[in-house]
XYZ file of C-alpha atoms in Angstrom:
643
model
C -0.154 -0.133 0.199
C 1.509 3.540 -0.772
C 1.978 5.848 2.319
C 3.118 8.878 -0.129
C 2.392 9.910 -4.142
C 4.564 12.025 -5.541
C 2.850 13.014 -8.622
C 4.682 15.186 -12.420
C 6.533 18.018 -9.124
C 8.832 20.245 -10.587
C 10.771 22.321 -9.534
C 12.859 25.699 -9.992
C 14.788 28.485 -8.726
C 15.987 31.169 -10.499
C 14.598 30.167 -13.585
C 17.354 27.274 -12.873
C 14.436 23.624 -13.073
C 16.362 21.227 -10.356
C 12.840 18.786 -9.903
C 11.110 17.932 -13.412
C 8.559 15.782 -13.269
C 8.814 13.559 -11.012
C 6.678 10.334 -10.152
C 7.230 7.432 -7.055
C 5.168 6.345 -4.710
C 6.300 5.569 -1.516
C 5.352 1.937 -0.434
C 4.378 1.344 3.735
C 7.576 -1.285 4.886
C 10.448 0.701 1.318
C 13.879 1.148 2.162
C 15.181 3.577 -0.495
C 17.911 5.100 -1.009
C 17.992 8.333 -2.667
C 21.268 9.924 -4.144
C 22.733 11.925 -6.958
C 25.678 14.394 -7.574
C 25.735 17.262 -5.315
C 23.136 20.124 -6.482
C 21.313 17.199 -8.235
C 18.045 18.056 -6.192
C 18.328 15.491 -3.371
C 17.423 17.672 -0.187
C 14.732 19.776 -2.145
C 13.225 16.831 -2.755
C 12.847 15.818 0.648
C 11.756 19.118 1.960
C 9.021 19.183 -0.515
C 7.637 15.929 0.648
C 7.603 17.897 4.488
C 6.252 20.475 2.934
C 8.801 22.787 3.774
C 8.763 24.055 0.485
C 5.841 23.765 -2.166
C 6.525 21.957 -5.855
C 5.572 24.591 -8.420
C 3.726 22.413 -10.505
C 2.560 18.725 -9.512
C 0.999 16.656 -6.929
C 1.767 15.485 -3.406
C -0.547 12.777 -1.268
C -0.855 11.023 1.533
C -2.449 8.412 3.735
C -4.304 9.641 6.418
C -2.982 10.251 9.932
C 1.241 9.650 8.474
C 3.734 10.240 10.411
C 7.134 11.845 9.015
C 9.990 12.175 10.643
C 12.893 13.962 8.639
C 16.178 14.534 9.991
C 18.243 17.506 8.409
C 21.773 18.237 7.739
C 20.592 21.939 9.684
C 20.753 21.593 13.187
C 18.618 22.517 15.089
C 17.687 21.777 18.705
C 16.605 23.580 22.314
C 20.260 23.729 23.744
C 18.615 24.832 27.470
C 17.820 21.162 27.707
C 19.727 17.847 28.566
C 20.278 15.102 26.123
C 18.042 12.953 27.884
C 15.570 15.340 28.331
C 15.672 16.100 24.288
C 14.702 12.311 23.405
C 12.662 12.159 26.559
C 10.297 14.975 24.954
C 9.577 12.162 22.190
C 7.527 9.921 24.445
C 5.166 12.892 25.813
C 2.319 10.755 24.823
C 3.518 8.302 27.377
C 4.325 10.116 30.213
C 0.598 11.736 29.735
C -0.900 8.315 30.677
C 1.784 7.280 33.226
C 0.736 10.550 34.975
C -3.186 9.506 34.812
C -2.754 6.192 35.394
C -0.839 7.758 38.875
C -3.467 10.409 39.606
C -6.030 7.294 38.866
C -4.133 5.387 41.518
C -4.851 7.787 44.545
C -8.416 8.524 42.925
C -9.178 5.043 43.223
C -7.635 4.332 46.557
C -9.970 6.309 48.517
C -12.591 6.838 46.782
C -15.907 4.950 48.942
C -18.902 5.520 45.932
C -19.162 2.205 44.601
C -20.190 3.700 41.017
C -17.790 6.259 40.730
C -14.808 3.677 41.448
C -16.456 1.541 38.907
C -16.381 4.696 36.948
C -12.667 4.656 37.571
C -11.570 1.039 37.017
C -12.896 1.181 33.779
C -10.560 4.396 32.978
C -8.142 3.167 34.903
C -8.166 -0.367 32.916
C -8.479 2.030 29.456
C -5.230 3.985 30.101
C -3.044 0.922 31.254
C -3.965 -0.497 28.219
C -2.661 2.064 25.641
C -0.360 2.463 28.373
C 0.798 -1.427 27.108
C 0.515 -0.960 23.528
C 2.670 1.900 23.317
C 4.987 -0.504 25.708
C 5.336 2.707 27.714
C 7.388 0.465 30.256
C 10.269 0.357 27.883
C 11.165 4.666 27.225
C 13.180 4.708 29.330
C 15.846 1.832 28.316
C 14.873 2.906 24.847
C 16.193 6.678 24.414
C 19.882 4.775 26.665
C 19.631 2.303 24.303
C 19.424 4.953 21.944
C 22.137 7.515 23.117
C 24.739 4.688 24.176
C 24.268 2.738 20.282
C 24.715 6.804 18.314
C 28.011 6.757 20.846
C 27.117 9.298 23.847
C 27.737 7.651 27.271
C 25.598 7.247 30.244
C 27.790 10.426 31.938
C 26.789 12.496 28.670
C 22.961 12.120 28.863
C 22.106 14.785 31.646
C 25.252 17.463 29.736
C 23.174 20.374 28.127
C 22.799 20.786 24.187
C 24.342 24.008 24.091
C 27.219 22.793 24.911
C 27.288 19.676 22.692
C 29.752 20.133 19.192
C 28.054 20.167 15.752
C 28.664 16.816 15.167
C 27.322 15.473 19.051
C 23.774 18.097 18.226
C 23.810 16.110 14.802
C 23.751 12.535 16.150
C 21.410 13.447 18.933
C 18.948 14.975 16.608
C 19.312 11.681 15.261
C 18.418 10.150 18.365
C 15.328 11.764 18.798
C 14.520 11.084 14.861
C 14.585 8.197 15.057
C 12.490 6.977 18.567
C 9.678 8.614 17.393
C 8.847 6.144 15.245
C 7.414 7.600 12.187
C 5.852 5.954 8.801
C 8.431 7.318 7.257
C 11.722 7.996 7.867
C 13.608 11.161 6.163
C 17.340 11.176 6.574
C 19.781 13.736 4.963
C 23.077 12.187 5.565
C 22.863 10.748 8.865
C 26.364 8.952 8.877
C 28.133 12.086 8.403
C 29.372 12.613 11.944
C 28.746 8.604 12.880
C 31.709 6.963 13.311
C 31.868 3.727 12.166
C 30.615 1.339 15.272
C 27.766 3.854 15.535
C 27.000 3.606 11.661
C 26.836 -0.023 12.061
C 23.955 0.904 14.916
C 22.271 2.641 12.628
C 22.274 -0.187 9.860
C 21.014 -2.532 12.224
C 18.170 -0.436 13.326
C 16.603 0.607 9.496
C 17.582 -2.640 8.402
C 15.103 -4.169 11.282
C 12.528 -1.003 11.131
C 9.238 -2.238 11.111
C 7.773 0.951 8.645
C 9.108 2.793 5.266
C 12.355 5.487 4.984
C 14.145 7.385 2.128
C 17.894 7.984 2.753
C 19.986 10.419 1.027
C 23.975 9.178 1.714
C 26.932 8.812 0.036
C 28.283 5.989 1.973
C 28.170 2.970 -0.558
C 28.737 0.420 1.845
C 25.975 1.850 3.741
C 24.088 2.342 1.012
C 24.238 -1.264 -0.190
C 23.526 -2.554 3.028
C 19.869 -1.303 4.302
C 18.545 0.082 0.619
C 16.831 -2.369 -1.802
C 15.461 0.561 -3.414
C 17.759 3.216 -5.031
C 16.077 6.482 -6.473
C 18.752 8.460 -8.916
C 18.572 11.958 -9.523
C 20.271 12.831 -12.903
C 19.723 15.317 -15.311
C 16.693 16.915 -13.240
C 14.962 13.245 -14.058
C 14.021 10.510 -11.087
C 14.577 7.104 -12.271
C 13.599 3.656 -10.146
C 15.760 0.584 -9.409
C 14.325 -2.159 -7.087
C 17.948 -3.602 -6.088
C 21.029 -2.459 -3.743
C 23.847 0.308 -4.660
C 26.385 -2.252 -6.291
C 23.732 -3.322 -8.441
C 22.385 0.134 -9.799
C 25.503 1.238 -10.687
C 25.526 -2.188 -12.773
C 21.911 -1.884 -14.825
C 23.282 2.247 -14.554
C 26.035 1.747 -16.724
C 24.439 -1.362 -18.881
C 21.623 0.926 -19.475
C 23.361 3.883 -20.400
C 25.429 1.558 -23.027
C 22.226 1.099 -24.604
C 20.824 4.207 -24.379
C 24.306 5.565 -25.598
C 24.337 3.404 -28.857
C 20.619 4.234 -29.526
C 20.834 7.674 -29.695
C 24.062 7.067 -31.535
C 22.634 4.364 -34.170
C 19.707 6.616 -34.933
C 21.456 9.814 -35.454
C 23.523 7.764 -37.822
C 19.883 7.155 -39.572
C 18.644 10.454 -39.775
C 22.218 11.952 -41.278
C 21.450 9.252 -43.313
C 18.048 10.058 -44.320
C 18.778 13.587 -44.705
C 21.506 12.649 -47.214
C 18.895 10.896 -49.242
C 16.326 13.843 -49.069
C 19.157 16.584 -49.870
C 20.140 13.906 -53.053
C 16.907 13.534 -54.304
C 16.368 17.326 -54.513
C 19.141 18.030 -56.391
C 18.220 15.641 -58.922
C 15.111 18.755 -59.207
C 12.379 16.103 -61.091
C 9.126 16.246 -60.139
C 9.273 12.231 -59.003
C 12.362 12.812 -56.893
C 10.590 15.495 -55.212
C 7.239 13.974 -54.173
C 10.284 11.647 -52.921
C 12.368 13.839 -50.474
C 8.542 15.512 -49.499
C 7.547 12.030 -48.434
C 10.450 11.204 -46.990
C 10.729 14.613 -44.533
C 7.185 13.942 -43.401
C 8.755 10.133 -41.934
C 11.031 12.235 -40.138
C 8.986 14.806 -39.187
C 7.617 12.123 -37.404
C 10.427 10.266 -35.744
C 10.853 10.791 -31.849
C 13.835 11.132 -31.654
C 15.818 9.781 -28.497
C 17.530 12.189 -26.081
C 21.472 12.171 -25.540
C 22.206 10.361 -22.351
C 24.184 12.627 -21.235
C 25.956 11.675 -17.698
C 24.991 14.373 -14.817
C 29.189 14.546 -13.844
C 31.416 16.228 -11.133
C 33.662 18.134 -13.035
C 36.509 17.338 -11.239
C 39.821 16.341 -12.463
C 42.262 15.225 -9.614
C 46.018 13.911 -9.968
C 48.310 12.882 -7.374
C 52.651 13.328 -8.250
C 55.520 13.518 -6.969
C 59.086 15.176 -8.254
C 61.229 14.527 -4.808
C 61.806 10.747 -4.030
C 61.725 9.809 -0.218
C 63.521 7.393 1.230
C 62.219 3.735 2.363
C 61.830 4.622 6.051
C 57.924 7.156 6.115
C 57.092 7.649 9.776
C 57.932 6.026 12.966
C 55.522 6.737 15.483
C 56.530 4.802 19.001
C 54.969 4.913 22.258
C 52.803 7.971 21.435
C 50.703 9.931 24.048
C 48.609 12.791 24.640
C 46.387 14.691 27.512
C 44.694 17.972 27.663
C 44.371 18.572 31.512
C 42.960 15.476 32.918
C 42.126 14.317 29.672
C 44.219 11.961 28.432
C 43.468 11.691 24.825
C 45.508 9.491 23.480
C 48.185 6.538 24.436
C 50.920 3.955 23.882
C 50.121 4.207 19.664
C 53.111 2.847 18.565
C 53.078 1.553 14.414
C 55.982 2.603 11.151
C 54.750 3.423 7.939
C 57.572 2.207 4.603
C 57.572 3.376 1.187
C 54.309 2.973 -0.688
C 52.341 1.733 2.136
C 48.633 3.033 1.867
C 47.316 3.363 5.035
C 43.827 3.826 6.941
C 42.757 5.102 10.687
C 40.010 3.879 12.420
C 38.316 4.607 15.925
C 35.435 6.043 17.525
C 34.854 9.425 17.691
C 36.740 11.239 20.120
C 38.993 8.119 19.865
C 41.595 10.897 19.764
C 42.676 10.036 15.533
C 42.858 13.612 14.698
C 44.972 14.940 17.633
C 47.215 11.465 17.030
C 47.569 13.701 13.549
C 48.397 16.705 14.500
C 50.589 15.280 16.882
C 52.195 13.709 13.943
C 52.430 16.950 11.979
C 53.493 18.947 14.799
C 50.436 21.183 15.665
C 50.269 19.570 19.366
C 52.664 18.687 21.811
C 53.404 14.938 22.253
C 53.398 14.062 26.521
C 54.884 10.790 25.696
C 56.507 8.922 22.953
C 58.205 10.267 19.610
C 57.165 11.105 16.163
C 61.046 10.255 12.969
C 60.354 11.205 9.837
C 62.206 9.175 7.011
C 64.521 11.278 4.577
C 63.341 13.795 1.498
C 59.318 13.660 3.060
C 57.383 16.588 1.399
C 53.762 16.343 3.271
C 50.291 17.027 1.397
C 48.020 17.821 4.633
C 43.924 17.251 4.136
C 41.758 19.235 6.854
C 38.888 18.068 7.797
C 37.583 21.561 9.097
C 40.153 23.199 6.497
C 41.812 25.454 8.099
C 44.039 25.582 5.601
C 41.889 27.634 3.432
C 41.860 31.645 4.023
C 37.520 32.376 4.212
C 38.633 36.537 3.808
C 39.930 35.459 -0.020
C 38.397 34.398 -2.915
C 39.375 30.937 -4.628
C 41.938 32.823 -7.556
C 43.621 34.209 -4.562
C 43.906 31.626 -2.244
C 46.175 29.629 -4.983
C 47.602 32.577 -6.083
C 49.032 33.239 -2.262
C 50.311 29.654 -1.855
C 51.485 29.147 -6.137
C 53.005 32.896 -6.712
C 55.146 31.538 -9.064
C 52.369 30.815 -11.109
C 50.947 33.102 -14.037
C 46.703 33.916 -13.430
C 46.242 32.320 -16.857
C 48.255 28.805 -15.353
C 46.086 29.129 -12.266
C 42.807 29.685 -13.932
C 43.681 26.138 -16.173
C 44.492 24.364 -12.275
C 40.574 25.616 -11.058
C 39.178 25.083 -13.801
C 39.618 21.528 -14.258
C 38.371 21.528 -11.348
C 35.129 22.917 -11.329
C 35.837 26.989 -10.665
C 35.369 28.480 -13.939
C 34.151 32.041 -15.529
C 32.947 34.305 -12.134
C 33.109 31.405 -9.713
C 36.756 31.596 -9.392
C 36.067 35.223 -7.782
C 33.612 33.380 -4.860
C 34.918 34.139 -1.477
C 36.072 30.592 0.353
C 33.307 31.475 3.255
C 30.633 31.733 0.197
C 31.824 27.806 -0.296
C 30.332 24.417 0.232
C 31.382 22.235 2.020
C 32.262 19.851 -1.091
C 33.899 23.160 -2.762
C 36.118 23.905 0.022
C 37.312 19.488 0.006
C 37.952 20.014 -3.970
C 39.283 23.681 -3.565
C 42.304 21.605 -0.904
C 42.661 18.614 -2.449
C 43.921 21.363 -5.473
C 46.236 22.907 -3.522
C 47.787 19.618 -2.199
C 47.834 18.320 -5.186
C 49.857 21.320 -6.348
C 52.347 21.150 -4.139
C 53.066 17.272 -5.303
C 53.857 15.710 -1.851
C 55.607 12.508 -1.862
C 53.458 11.697 1.846
C 49.925 12.885 1.495
C 47.997 12.815 5.775
C 44.647 13.575 5.167
C 41.685 13.366 7.431
C 38.470 11.947 6.744
C 38.197 13.586 2.854
C 35.259 12.487 1.449
C 32.994 14.101 3.699
C 31.012 16.300 1.998
C 32.351 14.829 -1.183
C 29.763 12.562 -3.627
C 29.781 9.480 -4.116
C 30.836 10.836 -7.848
C 33.699 12.790 -6.306
C 34.503 9.811 -3.726
C 35.333 7.552 -6.737
C 37.743 10.762 -8.674
C 39.337 10.571 -4.979
C 39.966 6.631 -4.649
C 41.181 6.397 -8.326
C 43.833 9.394 -8.142
C 45.248 7.211 -4.537
C 44.911 4.728 -7.049
C 47.059 5.787 -8.995
C 49.079 7.801 -6.799
C 52.645 6.289 -6.646
C 53.565 7.563 -3.175
C 52.558 6.826 -0.129
C 49.214 7.781 2.141
C 47.873 8.508 5.615
C 43.983 8.971 6.196
C 41.519 8.783 8.699
C 38.019 7.519 7.253
C 34.789 6.064 8.650
C 33.648 5.745 5.033
C 34.367 2.083 4.581
C 34.138 1.658 0.809
C 36.290 4.131 0.918
C 38.889 2.465 2.910
C 38.231 -1.290 1.445
C 39.508 0.402 -2.799
C 42.436 2.463 -1.043
C 43.870 0.818 1.492
C 46.634 -1.990 2.191
C 46.949 -1.515 5.717
C 44.757 -0.265 8.606
C 45.672 1.258 12.282
C 42.197 0.567 14.687
C 43.429 2.961 17.443
C 41.184 2.694 20.920
C 41.766 3.480 24.636
C 44.399 1.422 25.131
C 46.359 1.699 21.948
C 46.544 0.544 18.564
C 46.546 -2.279 16.345
C 48.103 -2.553 13.011
C 45.793 -4.801 10.165
C 47.759 -5.940 6.723
C 44.303 -5.310 4.669
C 42.067 -3.200 3.477
C 38.082 -2.991 5.855
C 37.402 -6.422 5.084
C 40.051 -8.176 6.183
C 39.664 -6.390 8.884
C 36.171 -7.871 9.477
C 37.961 -11.559 8.433
C 40.424 -10.778 11.774
C 38.240 -10.316 14.331
C 35.182 -12.957 12.907
C 38.552 -15.452 13.237
C 38.688 -14.036 15.960
C 36.016 -14.082 17.649
C 35.108 -17.851 16.635
C 38.730 -18.461 18.376
C 37.776 -16.404 21.703
C 34.097 -19.094 21.883
C 36.750 -22.012 21.087
C 39.657 -20.870 23.471
C 36.826 -20.880 25.579
C 35.546 -24.141 25.252
C 39.494 -25.499 25.306
C 40.773 -23.807 28.854
C 37.316 -24.211 30.586
C 39.382 -26.146 32.837
C 42.276 -24.298 33.114
C 42.934 -21.800 36.980
C 43.220 -18.249 36.444
C 46.925 -17.684 37.332
C 47.159 -20.802 34.551
C 45.114 -18.932 32.088
C 47.315 -15.369 32.570
C 50.431 -17.514 31.960
C 48.960 -19.068 28.556
C 48.153 -15.315 28.210
C 51.591 -13.710 29.331
C 53.291 -16.434 26.274
C 50.740 -15.490 23.679
C 51.697 -11.370 23.817
C 55.197 -12.461 23.847
C 54.915 -14.710 20.794
C 52.562 -11.653 19.347
C 56.338 -9.346 20.225
C 57.951 -11.475 18.513
C 55.966 -11.850 15.230
C 55.844 -8.174 15.378
C 59.701 -7.938 15.121
C 59.988 -10.583 12.581
C 57.637 -8.583 10.152
C 59.525 -5.772 10.439
C 63.530 -7.597 10.148
C 61.112 -8.517 6.942
C 60.447 -5.424 6.092
C 64.184 -4.012 6.929
C 65.679 -6.859 4.546
C 62.536 -7.276 1.314
C 64.268 -2.461 1.267
C 67.799 -3.250 1.488
C 67.344 -6.076 -1.057
C 65.846 -3.189 -2.747
C 68.285 -1.268 -2.426
C 71.346 -3.033 -3.558
C 69.977 -3.979 -6.450
C 68.933 -0.312 -7.333
C 72.822 0.660 -6.580
C 73.985 -2.383 -9.040
C 71.753 -0.901 -12.162
C 72.575 2.520 -11.441
C 76.702 0.861 -11.465
C 75.905 -1.451 -14.798
C 74.687 1.880 -16.640
C 78.035 3.756 -15.395
C 80.067 0.793 -16.922
C 78.986 1.853 -20.391
C 80.247 5.000 -20.333
C 82.972 5.931 -21.965
C 85.207 7.459 -18.663
C 84.519 4.231 -17.202
C 85.488 1.729 -19.435
C 88.358 3.401 -20.710
C 89.541 3.891 -16.978
C 90.661 0.022 -15.913
C 91.263 1.029 -12.516
C 87.804 3.056 -12.398
C 85.706 -0.134 -13.984
C 87.702 -2.411 -12.045
C 86.890 -0.278 -8.564
C 82.821 -0.646 -9.651
C 82.896 -4.230 -10.802
C 83.945 -5.687 -7.361
C 81.188 -2.731 -5.609
C 78.561 -4.924 -7.959
C 80.324 -8.518 -6.572
C 79.922 -7.665 -3.811
C 76.691 -6.377 -4.033
C 75.001 -9.404 -4.801
C 76.763 -11.431 -3.000
C 75.253 -9.559 0.073
C 71.956 -10.288 -1.178
C 72.564 -13.760 -1.618
C 72.850 -13.505 2.191
C 70.216 -11.633 2.826
C 67.615 -14.120 0.705
C 69.087 -16.181 2.676
C 67.909 -14.137 5.739
C 64.750 -13.720 4.355
C 63.697 -17.003 3.473
C 64.670 -18.194 7.145
C 62.494 -14.913 9.165
C 60.029 -16.487 6.471
C 59.837 -19.603 7.445
C 61.005 -18.252 11.989
C 56.773 -16.889 11.142
C 55.238 -19.595 9.779
C 56.495 -21.695 12.884
C 55.250 -19.002 14.511
C 51.681 -18.784 13.772
């Protein structure tokens, strides 16, 4: 049954049409993902559905009594109420019933008149049935469960909303709207301020939600997990796909190829017919003139196909580096940082080597951004140390975009940082990033989050770094822009370290994952799915161990755990030794190649003594490589035995 019917709606702003003849139904259990590039009209459509703005034409009808919950990107909360109180407001009807029941109980206990008492008892029974039907006895546990799932601790429940950050307010709004349990949820970018754990909580909630929802999201992993329909807005039109996101991509691309081929074939046929008509007319006889007119009439009746142009994000990214780094990029040893009495992170140790593609994940507030800023020297470490390798050129992407001067225009921002470039060259680069014409004179303060993100990426690209450090670079980027960034990172020949909660993105670009928690961090040698596999293996292993060690004393279990920890430390050392040996072999082989080239130079091969010295170095290097290969094999065998 349709709970919402949208019929032929269109909408324009300042003569620019955003939506054109949009038609669809929402059924009572629909799970819909609404996608499209930034500016395609997704939020506008939500506002029309929620009656914030009206359509220019067309109609919307709702089933009687339809309750809609709308999570907007703009944040509006009562700042003088606590987190718990704001959520409690969603149960006002239940709280009122509870108060009514309490008053009735007091009246019943003191009433002597049997007629009045019977009336009170009937009213009490009616109110109690309503209270139980609404699961009134569960409102407290529902609120606490929702808040904890979205990463609020019980200590924070009594915090005033005015003391919350923008991200925390967004999470609070999401919690309160989900607690409403509306017939239709409209969620505009609900995962924007969620870490991976909270996003998974939301996924599980929506998967089990027995009512309808529409969600705007650029999180492809999330869309795949929760949506059974995809509504795709492109070029003002809406296309509906009864599938998840991954299958939608396949279907969309297939449809595009079919439409493109049909358009091209029809265009060729129309041109062929026009050429025949021109030829017939050139014969200048009545017979051929009639034939030409006949073909013209047929051609006029042809329903000409529309060119299926993609609504693309105009954005070209290519990371390159002029300076070659050494093999060792970054070493972090027992790093710790506190702000006052609050410990932000501690016991952080990891190494990054040339061509490592590293992701960092962890809960919100665990200290990921503070760790990056400590690595960059913006914060002073209280414990441990950070060491960079040689010839490191860093390109830093700050999620808060503090590297951008808000007082500048777009073109001034590039010129201030790269004044050796002439204005025409700067304009060419800006054009490749979607800034053309008068847009280059826009003030940075007026740019959207996505536009600021693109400008920051351009600045990094022009710097030509050999080590990228990026903090949530996919925030504010639409799916197409994320794919452009992914491809640029996959083509990048150097090293990067990226904080991200975008699991799809992490799967595409990283080969090493650092998971930060309260006790330190752990390194996984793979992408996000590899990390999940390892967690599942550990869960199964833990279940098996709980059976295997059920008869052991606590002291014996501690000893087993201690031995296991020593084994893990040994494995870590072996892996570090293997990397060192591998890098050393690579260095020696590069030196041999360089020396062999030297031997072909005239000034060397004509100088017997110099040639003899070079040959000796090559011979020694080859002998050292043989020894290193033996050591490598021994280390691999040792690693296999420890595993």
